[in-house]
Amino acid sequence: MTATAPPPTRLSAPSPTRLWTPSRVLVTRSAAERPHGQRVLARLEAAGVSDVELLAGDRLPNLRGDGDRAAFMRAKDTLAVVVPPRSKRTLQPIAPSADWRFDLAEGCPAHCQYCYLAGSLSGPPVTRVFADLDEVLGDLDGYVGRGSVTSGTVERGGEGTTFEASCYTDPLAIEHLTGGLAAAVTHFGTHDWPGPVQLRATTKFDDVAGLLDLPHGGRTRLRFSVNAASVARRFEGATSPVAGRVAALAAVAAAGYPVGLTIAPIMPLEGWREEYGDLLDAVAAALPAGADLTVECITHRFTPGSKETLLDWYPRTRLEMDEARRTTKRGKFGSVKHVYPKETMAGLRGWFEAALPERLPQARLLYWT
Ligand code: SF4
């Protein structure tokens, strides 16, 4: 992938609709010694975050508390800056999004009642920012040309080796406090890579001002996770409103970034056709002409583990997680997930496959799942 020319038009950055201020910040000794850890400390100070504890060692204190609701809320409102174990620097493939995944952080301060992290992260839901970012970025050269999820495929081989940075966090939710996404975008845009590459990130936030002027070189695809109005209103607590995400999408597209919609999790709630239609129309109205747009569609699913965790976190949720209304899919190693039945899935898929080319003719659908 070659660097792209600057775009002809620019949109000013929309004002961020939601900026998280953690009530507590913990920084381990090793994290405070790393350059990225120091950059995060400087940003925290500039943001006026006062409760920052510099720990004498590398262990975080017990954040589990009594396992009650108050402990959950305290953990959700805590940011920890840590150096993860060395083993995390060995990257894993992440189908269907990208050849490889690397993590800027783990955890997210928002409160989506279907949160994907519930089934994959264990322990108290603290947001951990990784201070070894410079080392992680420096290691990525070794993965270029070695992927097999998107690399080598007819549909997506042209993207270069793809790296997903938002698998276990929402990078924009914490960007004002960390600058990690901007550092990654700049590295991808300016580094002399051994082959074509693409950085990928997705978000439910809209604070893109710090990204617009970066030398991204067209090598980062920023995707915005969007949904029907009823899904966002009922289930996506403490995120930026969908209208803010759409305005942010338009602003980064106008700044020359390839962009994307992650429509997820798709749910057939009452009036879904109208609501998803309104969503696609809003995106079509906001996007600048010539934007390079992809779409990823992910239907709602849950696992026994994610259901248990989510009901623990959000006991009064109205999110439908009824096994009797779902089809059970079994993975290679005996894992179980509950997805919509075949007819529901076919109805949703048929609608999106017709509506997307009609309302967003320039969009490329990357996958449906
Ligand atoms: S924004 Fe994403 S990571 Fe954060 S709570 Fe919502 S689903 Fe989970």
Tab-separated table of C-alpha atoms and ligand atoms in Angstrom:
chain	number	residue	atom	x	y	z
A	1	MET	CA	0.000	0.000	0.000
A	2	THR	CA	1.446	3.353	-0.964
A	3	ALA	CA	1.064	6.645	0.828
A	4	THR	CA	-1.945	8.609	-0.445
A	5	ALA	CA	-2.093	12.253	-1.453
A	6	PRO	CA	-3.617	14.703	1.016
A	7	PRO	CA	-7.389	14.993	0.607
A	8	PRO	CA	-8.850	17.981	-1.183
A	9	THR	CA	-11.308	19.003	1.529
A	10	ARG	CA	-11.129	19.015	5.317
A	11	LEU	CA	-13.842	19.035	7.924
A	12	SER	CA	-13.095	20.560	11.278
A	13	ALA	CA	-13.093	18.060	14.117
A	14	PRO	CA	-16.487	17.628	15.747
A	15	SER	CA	-16.415	18.386	19.482
A	16	PRO	CA	-16.028	15.203	21.477
A	17	THR	CA	-19.296	14.242	23.132
A	18	ARG	CA	-17.789	12.154	25.914
A	19	LEU	CA	-14.331	12.224	27.498
A	20	TRP	CA	-13.640	9.737	30.249
A	21	THR	CA	-11.917	10.927	33.408
A	22	PRO	CA	-10.893	7.934	35.509
A	23	SER	CA	-11.454	8.348	39.214
A	24	ARG	CA	-8.268	6.419	39.983
A	25	VAL	CA	-5.044	5.792	38.051
A	26	LEU	CA	-2.423	3.196	38.981
A	27	VAL	CA	1.000	3.176	37.324
A	28	THR	CA	3.418	0.315	37.893
A	29	ARG	CA	7.121	0.950	38.376
A	30	SER	CA	8.130	-0.624	35.036
A	31	ALA	CA	5.388	1.277	33.204
A	32	ALA	CA	6.554	4.605	34.637
A	33	GLU	CA	10.053	3.878	33.298
A	34	ARG	CA	8.915	3.266	29.701
A	35	PRO	CA	8.756	6.245	27.296
A	36	HIS	CA	5.085	5.582	26.506
A	37	GLY	CA	4.303	5.313	30.222
A	38	GLN	CA	5.893	8.718	30.700
A	39	ARG	CA	3.894	10.163	27.816
A	40	VAL	CA	0.711	8.830	29.417
A	41	LEU	CA	1.694	10.385	32.751
A	42	ALA	CA	2.215	13.750	31.044
A	43	ARG	CA	-1.194	13.493	29.357
A	44	LEU	CA	-2.888	12.590	32.627
A	45	GLU	CA	-1.361	15.634	34.243
A	46	ALA	CA	-2.420	17.856	31.335
A	47	ALA	CA	-5.948	16.432	31.580
A	48	GLY	CA	-6.067	17.387	35.253
A	49	VAL	CA	-6.370	13.799	36.515
A	50	SER	CA	-5.229	14.149	40.091
A	51	ASP	CA	-5.521	10.716	41.675
A	52	VAL	CA	-2.453	9.071	40.095
A	53	GLU	CA	-0.678	6.449	42.224
A	54	LEU	CA	2.878	5.508	41.273
A	55	LEU	CA	3.328	1.980	42.589
A	56	ALA	CA	6.614	0.816	44.105
A	57	GLY	CA	6.484	-2.462	42.158
A	58	ASP	CA	4.767	-4.083	39.199
A	59	ARG	CA	1.806	-5.715	40.916
A	60	LEU	CA	-1.549	-4.007	40.920
A	61	PRO	CA	-3.403	-3.993	44.236
A	62	ASN	CA	-6.461	-6.206	44.641
A	63	LEU	CA	-9.189	-4.517	42.614
A	64	ARG	CA	-11.708	-7.297	42.973
A	65	GLY	CA	-13.061	-5.989	46.269
A	66	ASP	CA	-15.969	-8.084	47.495
A	67	GLY	CA	-16.967	-8.808	43.922
A	68	ASP	CA	-20.012	-6.598	44.480
A	69	ARG	CA	-21.506	-3.915	42.266
A	70	ALA	CA	-19.540	-1.113	43.936
A	71	ALA	CA	-16.259	-2.963	43.268
A	72	PHE	CA	-17.304	-3.460	39.641
A	73	MET	CA	-18.026	0.258	39.228
A	74	ARG	CA	-14.745	1.219	40.939
A	75	ALA	CA	-12.801	-1.119	38.656
A	76	LYS	CA	-14.582	0.264	35.565
A	77	ASP	CA	-13.529	3.724	36.638
A	78	THR	CA	-9.876	2.792	37.141
A	79	LEU	CA	-7.082	3.166	34.618
A	80	ALA	CA	-3.932	1.130	35.146
A	81	VAL	CA	-0.714	1.711	33.209
A	82	VAL	CA	1.259	-1.522	33.112
A	83	VAL	CA	3.859	-3.481	31.161
A	84	PRO	CA	2.199	-6.747	30.118
A	85	PRO	CA	4.001	-10.101	30.207
A	86	ARG	CA	6.557	-10.592	27.408
A	87	SER	CA	4.378	-13.391	25.966
A	88	LYS	CA	1.853	-10.791	24.802
A	89	ARG	CA	4.372	-9.548	22.287
A	90	THR	CA	3.854	-12.764	20.282
A	91	LEU	CA	0.961	-11.765	18.070
A	92	GLN	CA	-2.060	-13.917	17.258
A	93	PRO	CA	-4.244	-13.912	14.115
A	94	ILE	CA	-7.669	-12.347	14.541
A	95	ALA	CA	-10.230	-13.583	11.994
A	96	PRO	CA	-12.171	-12.208	10.245
A	97	SER	CA	-10.771	-8.700	10.831
A	98	ALA	CA	-7.032	-8.943	10.386
A	99	ASP	CA	-3.918	-11.040	9.961
A	100	TRP	CA	-2.608	-10.076	13.394
A	101	ARG	CA	-3.756	-8.388	16.549
A	102	PHE	CA	-1.700	-6.211	18.855
A	103	ASP	CA	-3.040	-4.490	21.924
A	104	LEU	CA	-2.703	-0.855	22.948
A	105	ALA	CA	-4.743	-1.620	26.053
A	106	GLU	CA	-7.193	-4.098	27.532
A	107	GLY	CA	-10.539	-3.021	28.909
A	108	CYS	CA	-12.870	-0.114	28.241
A	109	PRO	CA	-14.605	2.444	30.440
A	110	ALA	CA	-17.945	2.277	28.598
A	111	HIS	CA	-20.945	0.203	29.656
A	112	CYS	CA	-22.316	-1.702	26.687
A	113	GLN	CA	-24.615	-4.362	28.055
A	114	TYR	CA	-23.539	-6.796	25.320
A	115	CYS	CA	-19.826	-5.955	25.631
A	116	TYR	CA	-17.576	-8.278	23.629
A	117	LEU	CA	-14.951	-8.132	26.346
A	118	ALA	CA	-17.210	-9.942	28.826
A	119	GLY	CA	-16.436	-13.306	27.270
A	120	SER	CA	-12.779	-12.736	26.645
A	121	LEU	CA	-11.200	-10.813	29.522
A	122	SER	CA	-11.109	-12.136	33.040
A	123	GLY	CA	-10.682	-10.346	36.343
A	124	PRO	CA	-11.972	-6.956	37.423
A	125	PRO	CA	-12.826	-4.722	34.435
A	126	VAL	CA	-10.042	-2.186	34.908
A	127	THR	CA	-8.730	-0.525	31.728
A	128	ARG	CA	-5.058	-1.480	31.433
A	129	VAL	CA	-2.938	0.651	29.131
A	130	PHE	CA	0.224	-1.034	27.914
A	131	ALA	CA	3.372	1.018	28.366
A	132	ASP	CA	5.571	-1.099	26.068
A	133	LEU	CA	4.009	0.424	22.945
A	134	ASP	CA	7.319	1.452	21.352
A	135	GLU	CA	8.662	-2.094	21.668
A	136	VAL	CA	5.411	-3.574	20.305
A	137	LEU	CA	5.439	-1.270	17.276
A	138	GLY	CA	9.126	-2.018	16.702
A	139	ASP	CA	8.385	-5.776	16.591
A	140	LEU	CA	5.710	-5.520	13.888
A	141	ASP	CA	8.157	-5.637	10.963
A	142	GLY	CA	8.667	-9.327	11.719
A	143	TYR	CA	5.000	-10.056	10.949
A	144	VAL	CA	4.800	-8.271	7.611
A	145	GLY	CA	4.109	-10.710	4.768
A	146	ARG	CA	3.286	-13.531	7.194
A	147	GLY	CA	-0.484	-13.207	7.643
A	148	SER	CA	-3.152	-15.540	6.321
A	149	VAL	CA	-6.495	-14.066	7.441
A	150	THR	CA	-6.739	-11.226	4.925
A	151	SER	CA	-3.349	-11.554	3.198
A	152	GLY	CA	-3.491	-13.873	0.219
A	153	THR	CA	-7.279	-13.602	-0.149
A	154	VAL	CA	-8.829	-12.391	-3.388
A	155	GLU	CA	-11.093	-9.901	-1.594
A	156	ARG	CA	-8.647	-8.349	0.843
A	157	GLY	CA	-5.135	-9.341	-0.215
A	158	GLY	CA	-4.600	-5.818	-1.558
A	159	GLU	CA	-4.774	-4.342	1.957
A	160	GLY	CA	-1.278	-5.574	2.812
A	161	THR	CA	-0.566	-7.294	6.119
A	162	THR	CA	-3.380	-6.189	8.425
A	163	PHE	CA	-3.017	-5.400	12.139
A	164	GLU	CA	-6.058	-4.978	14.402
A	165	ALA	CA	-5.558	-2.695	17.421
A	166	SER	CA	-9.028	-2.700	18.961
A	167	CYS	CA	-9.630	-6.303	19.813
A	168	TYR	CA	-9.651	-5.912	23.597
A	169	THR	CA	-10.231	-2.208	24.038
A	170	ASP	CA	-11.848	0.824	22.474
A	171	PRO	CA	-8.727	2.828	21.604
A	172	LEU	CA	-10.516	6.149	21.121
A	173	ALA	CA	-12.243	5.897	24.517
A	174	ILE	CA	-8.853	6.406	26.162
A	175	GLU	CA	-6.936	8.254	23.447
A	176	HIS	CA	-7.122	11.670	25.169
A	177	LEU	CA	-5.316	10.099	28.145
A	178	THR	CA	-2.823	7.890	26.298
A	179	GLY	CA	-2.051	9.075	22.750
A	180	GLY	CA	-1.427	5.414	21.925
A	181	LEU	CA	-3.581	5.314	18.803
A	182	ALA	CA	-1.942	8.472	17.418
A	183	ALA	CA	1.497	6.923	18.016
A	184	ALA	CA	0.451	3.756	16.179
A	185	VAL	CA	-1.132	5.688	13.274
A	186	THR	CA	2.036	7.782	12.914
A	187	HIS	CA	4.266	4.695	13.033
A	188	PHE	CA	2.197	2.958	10.354
A	189	GLY	CA	2.154	6.094	8.224
A	190	THR	CA	5.845	6.977	8.386
A	191	HIS	CA	7.830	3.787	9.047
A	192	ASP	CA	9.801	2.197	6.203
A	193	TRP	CA	7.995	-1.160	6.197
A	194	PRO	CA	9.319	-4.303	4.525
A	195	GLY	CA	5.960	-4.662	2.705
A	196	PRO	CA	2.455	-3.174	2.499
A	197	VAL	CA	0.600	-2.857	5.833
A	198	GLN	CA	-2.685	-1.624	7.260
A	199	LEU	CA	-3.523	-0.656	10.826
A	200	ARG	CA	-7.155	-1.209	11.796
A	201	ALA	CA	-9.079	0.177	14.740
A	202	THR	CA	-12.753	0.444	15.596
A	203	THR	CA	-14.506	2.629	18.153
A	204	LYS	CA	-17.760	3.799	19.683
A	205	PHE	CA	-16.235	7.177	20.515
A	206	ASP	CA	-15.788	10.368	18.518
A	207	ASP	CA	-12.790	12.322	19.846
A	208	VAL	CA	-10.873	12.380	16.555
A	209	ALA	CA	-9.354	15.886	16.727
A	210	GLY	CA	-5.908	14.497	17.597
A	211	LEU	CA	-5.935	12.155	14.596
A	212	LEU	CA	-6.872	14.479	11.746
A	213	ASP	CA	-3.449	15.991	11.068
A	214	LEU	CA	-1.337	12.879	11.584
A	215	PRO	CA	0.881	11.567	8.751
A	216	HIS	CA	-1.313	8.474	8.392
A	217	GLY	CA	-0.225	7.785	4.808
A	218	GLY	CA	-3.547	6.069	4.091
A	219	ARG	CA	-2.285	3.066	6.063
A	220	THR	CA	-4.855	3.185	8.888
A	221	ARG	CA	-8.469	2.237	8.401
A	222	LEU	CA	-10.542	3.826	11.166
A	223	ARG	CA	-13.895	2.133	11.642
A	224	PHE	CA	-16.792	3.357	13.709
A	225	SER	CA	-19.010	0.880	15.460
A	226	VAL	CA	-22.594	1.976	14.866
A	227	ASN	CA	-26.024	0.588	15.435
A	228	ALA	CA	-29.768	1.100	15.129
A	229	ALA	CA	-31.083	3.878	17.398
A	230	SER	CA	-32.901	1.479	19.756
A	231	VAL	CA	-29.836	-0.708	20.266
A	232	ALA	CA	-27.579	2.272	20.972
A	233	ARG	CA	-30.120	3.907	23.298
A	234	ARG	CA	-30.875	0.785	25.342
A	235	PHE	CA	-27.553	-0.969	25.496
A	236	GLU	CA	-24.566	1.328	24.825
A	237	GLY	CA	-24.006	3.192	28.093
A	238	ALA	CA	-21.210	5.775	28.426
A	239	THR	CA	-20.295	5.719	24.732
A	240	SER	CA	-20.501	8.658	22.323
A	241	PRO	CA	-23.906	8.992	20.661
A	242	VAL	CA	-24.153	7.447	17.191
A	243	ALA	CA	-24.551	10.894	15.586
A	244	GLY	CA	-21.173	11.893	17.073
A	245	ARG	CA	-19.559	8.728	15.725
A	246	VAL	CA	-20.965	9.418	12.256
A	247	ALA	CA	-19.639	13.015	12.364
A	248	ALA	CA	-16.234	11.660	13.455
A	249	LEU	CA	-16.290	9.136	10.599
A	250	ALA	CA	-16.939	11.958	8.140
A	251	ALA	CA	-14.114	14.068	9.625
A	252	VAL	CA	-11.479	11.328	9.409
A	253	ALA	CA	-12.639	10.393	5.892
A	254	ALA	CA	-12.207	14.035	4.885
A	255	ALA	CA	-8.716	13.897	6.388
A	256	GLY	CA	-7.903	11.112	3.908
A	257	TYR	CA	-8.188	8.062	6.142
A	258	PRO	CA	-9.746	4.940	4.685
A	259	VAL	CA	-12.800	4.417	6.910
A	260	GLY	CA	-15.263	1.758	7.875
A	261	LEU	CA	-18.518	0.942	9.560
A	262	THR	CA	-18.608	-1.890	12.042
A	263	ILE	CA	-22.338	-2.498	12.267
A	264	ALA	CA	-22.452	-4.521	15.451
A	265	PRO	CA	-24.081	-6.196	17.149
A	266	ILE	CA	-26.980	-6.330	14.691
A	267	MET	CA	-30.254	-7.113	16.481
A	268	PRO	CA	-33.692	-7.614	14.939
A	269	LEU	CA	-35.486	-5.358	17.440
A	270	GLU	CA	-38.904	-3.981	16.507
A	271	GLY	CA	-38.623	-1.577	13.565
A	272	TRP	CA	-35.071	-2.704	12.757
A	273	ARG	CA	-35.393	-2.194	8.999
A	274	GLU	CA	-36.358	1.465	9.408
A	275	GLU	CA	-33.732	2.090	12.077
A	276	TYR	CA	-30.849	0.484	10.210
A	277	GLY	CA	-32.089	2.249	7.067
A	278	ASP	CA	-31.968	5.595	8.904
A	279	LEU	CA	-28.456	4.774	10.102
A	280	LEU	CA	-27.164	4.024	6.596
A	281	ASP	CA	-28.872	7.165	5.274
A	282	ALA	CA	-27.189	9.278	7.971
A	283	VAL	CA	-23.792	7.861	7.015
A	284	ALA	CA	-24.462	8.479	3.306
A	285	ALA	CA	-25.416	12.094	4.033
A	286	ALA	CA	-22.328	12.756	6.166
A	287	LEU	CA	-19.563	11.061	4.173
A	288	PRO	CA	-17.474	13.212	1.832
A	289	ALA	CA	-17.477	12.228	-1.833
A	290	GLY	CA	-14.869	9.656	-2.773
A	291	ALA	CA	-14.439	8.244	0.739
A	292	ASP	CA	-12.902	4.766	0.856
A	293	LEU	CA	-15.526	2.928	2.927
A	294	THR	CA	-15.791	-0.681	4.078
A	295	VAL	CA	-18.563	-2.315	6.094
A	296	GLU	CA	-18.358	-5.188	8.548
A	297	CYS	CA	-21.597	-6.750	9.792
A	298	ILE	CA	-21.684	-8.750	13.012
A	299	THR	CA	-24.946	-10.155	14.383
A	300	HIS	CA	-25.499	-10.454	18.109
A	301	ARG	CA	-24.262	-13.620	19.751
A	302	PHE	CA	-23.371	-14.742	23.239
A	303	THR	CA	-21.559	-17.597	24.954
A	304	PRO	CA	-22.372	-19.239	28.297
A	305	GLY	CA	-19.409	-17.357	29.807
A	306	SER	CA	-20.261	-13.941	28.355
A	307	LYS	CA	-23.906	-14.289	29.439
A	308	GLU	CA	-22.892	-15.106	33.008
A	309	THR	CA	-20.474	-12.166	33.171
A	310	LEU	CA	-22.898	-9.706	31.571
A	311	LEU	CA	-25.745	-10.693	33.895
A	312	ASP	CA	-23.358	-10.208	36.780
A	313	TRP	CA	-22.342	-6.745	35.500
A	314	TYR	CA	-25.801	-5.644	34.308
A	315	PRO	CA	-28.337	-7.721	36.258
A	316	ARG	CA	-31.341	-5.688	35.084
A	317	THR	CA	-30.444	-5.741	31.396
A	318	ARG	CA	-33.203	-6.213	28.848
A	319	LEU	CA	-30.771	-7.705	26.385
A	320	GLU	CA	-32.201	-10.912	24.948
A	321	MET	CA	-29.844	-13.807	25.827
A	322	ASP	CA	-32.334	-16.687	25.701
A	323	GLU	CA	-30.740	-19.934	24.515
A	324	ALA	CA	-34.188	-21.249	23.528
A	325	ARG	CA	-34.513	-18.497	20.933
A	326	ARG	CA	-31.070	-19.125	19.448
A	327	THR	CA	-29.177	-21.696	17.420
A	328	THR	CA	-26.144	-23.198	19.106
A	329	LYS	CA	-22.888	-23.235	17.172
A	330	ARG	CA	-19.980	-25.337	18.321
A	331	GLY	CA	-16.365	-24.419	17.644
A	332	LYS	CA	-13.436	-26.712	16.933
A	333	PHE	CA	-12.446	-27.079	20.572
A	334	GLY	CA	-15.949	-27.562	21.968
A	335	SER	CA	-16.686	-23.850	22.500
A	336	VAL	CA	-20.361	-22.893	22.293
A	337	LYS	CA	-21.986	-19.736	21.012
A	338	HIS	CA	-25.630	-18.833	20.648
A	339	VAL	CA	-26.518	-17.073	17.400
A	340	TYR	CA	-29.810	-16.128	15.753
A	341	PRO	CA	-31.690	-18.970	14.026
A	342	LYS	CA	-31.177	-19.514	10.313
A	343	GLU	CA	-34.357	-17.748	9.175
A	344	THR	CA	-33.662	-14.656	11.299
A	345	MET	CA	-30.083	-14.568	10.052
A	346	ALA	CA	-31.217	-14.904	6.411
A	347	GLY	CA	-33.749	-12.067	6.863
A	348	LEU	CA	-31.134	-9.735	8.356
A	349	ARG	CA	-28.449	-10.620	5.862
A	350	GLY	CA	-30.770	-10.308	2.865
A	351	TRP	CA	-31.857	-6.854	4.009
A	352	PHE	CA	-28.299	-5.556	4.538
A	353	GLU	CA	-27.017	-7.039	1.291
A	354	ALA	CA	-29.739	-5.156	-0.575
A	355	ALA	CA	-29.682	-1.937	1.491
A	356	LEU	CA	-25.927	-1.401	1.464
A	357	PRO	CA	-25.425	-1.095	-2.324
A	358	GLU	CA	-28.594	0.977	-2.549
A	359	ARG	CA	-27.745	3.482	0.196
A	360	LEU	CA	-23.930	3.367	0.249
A	361	PRO	CA	-22.964	2.316	-3.283
A	362	GLN	CA	-19.266	3.027	-2.702
A	363	ALA	CA	-19.057	0.685	0.306
A	364	ARG	CA	-17.322	-2.682	0.208
A	365	LEU	CA	-18.828	-5.329	2.510
A	366	LEU	CA	-15.887	-7.172	4.079
A	367	TYR	CA	-17.805	-9.886	5.892
A	368	TRP	CA	-21.083	-10.890	7.459
A	369	THR	CA	-21.080	-12.984	10.584
B	1	SF4	S1	-17.363	0.366	23.615
B	1	SF4	FE1	-16.849	-1.765	23.010
B	1	SF4	S2	-15.332	-2.447	24.495
B	1	SF4	FE2	-16.335	-0.618	25.360
B	1	SF4	S3	-18.009	-1.394	26.653
B	1	SF4	FE3	-18.842	-1.013	24.592
B	1	SF4	S4	-18.656	-2.994	23.502
B	1	SF4	FE4	-17.320	-3.096	25.322
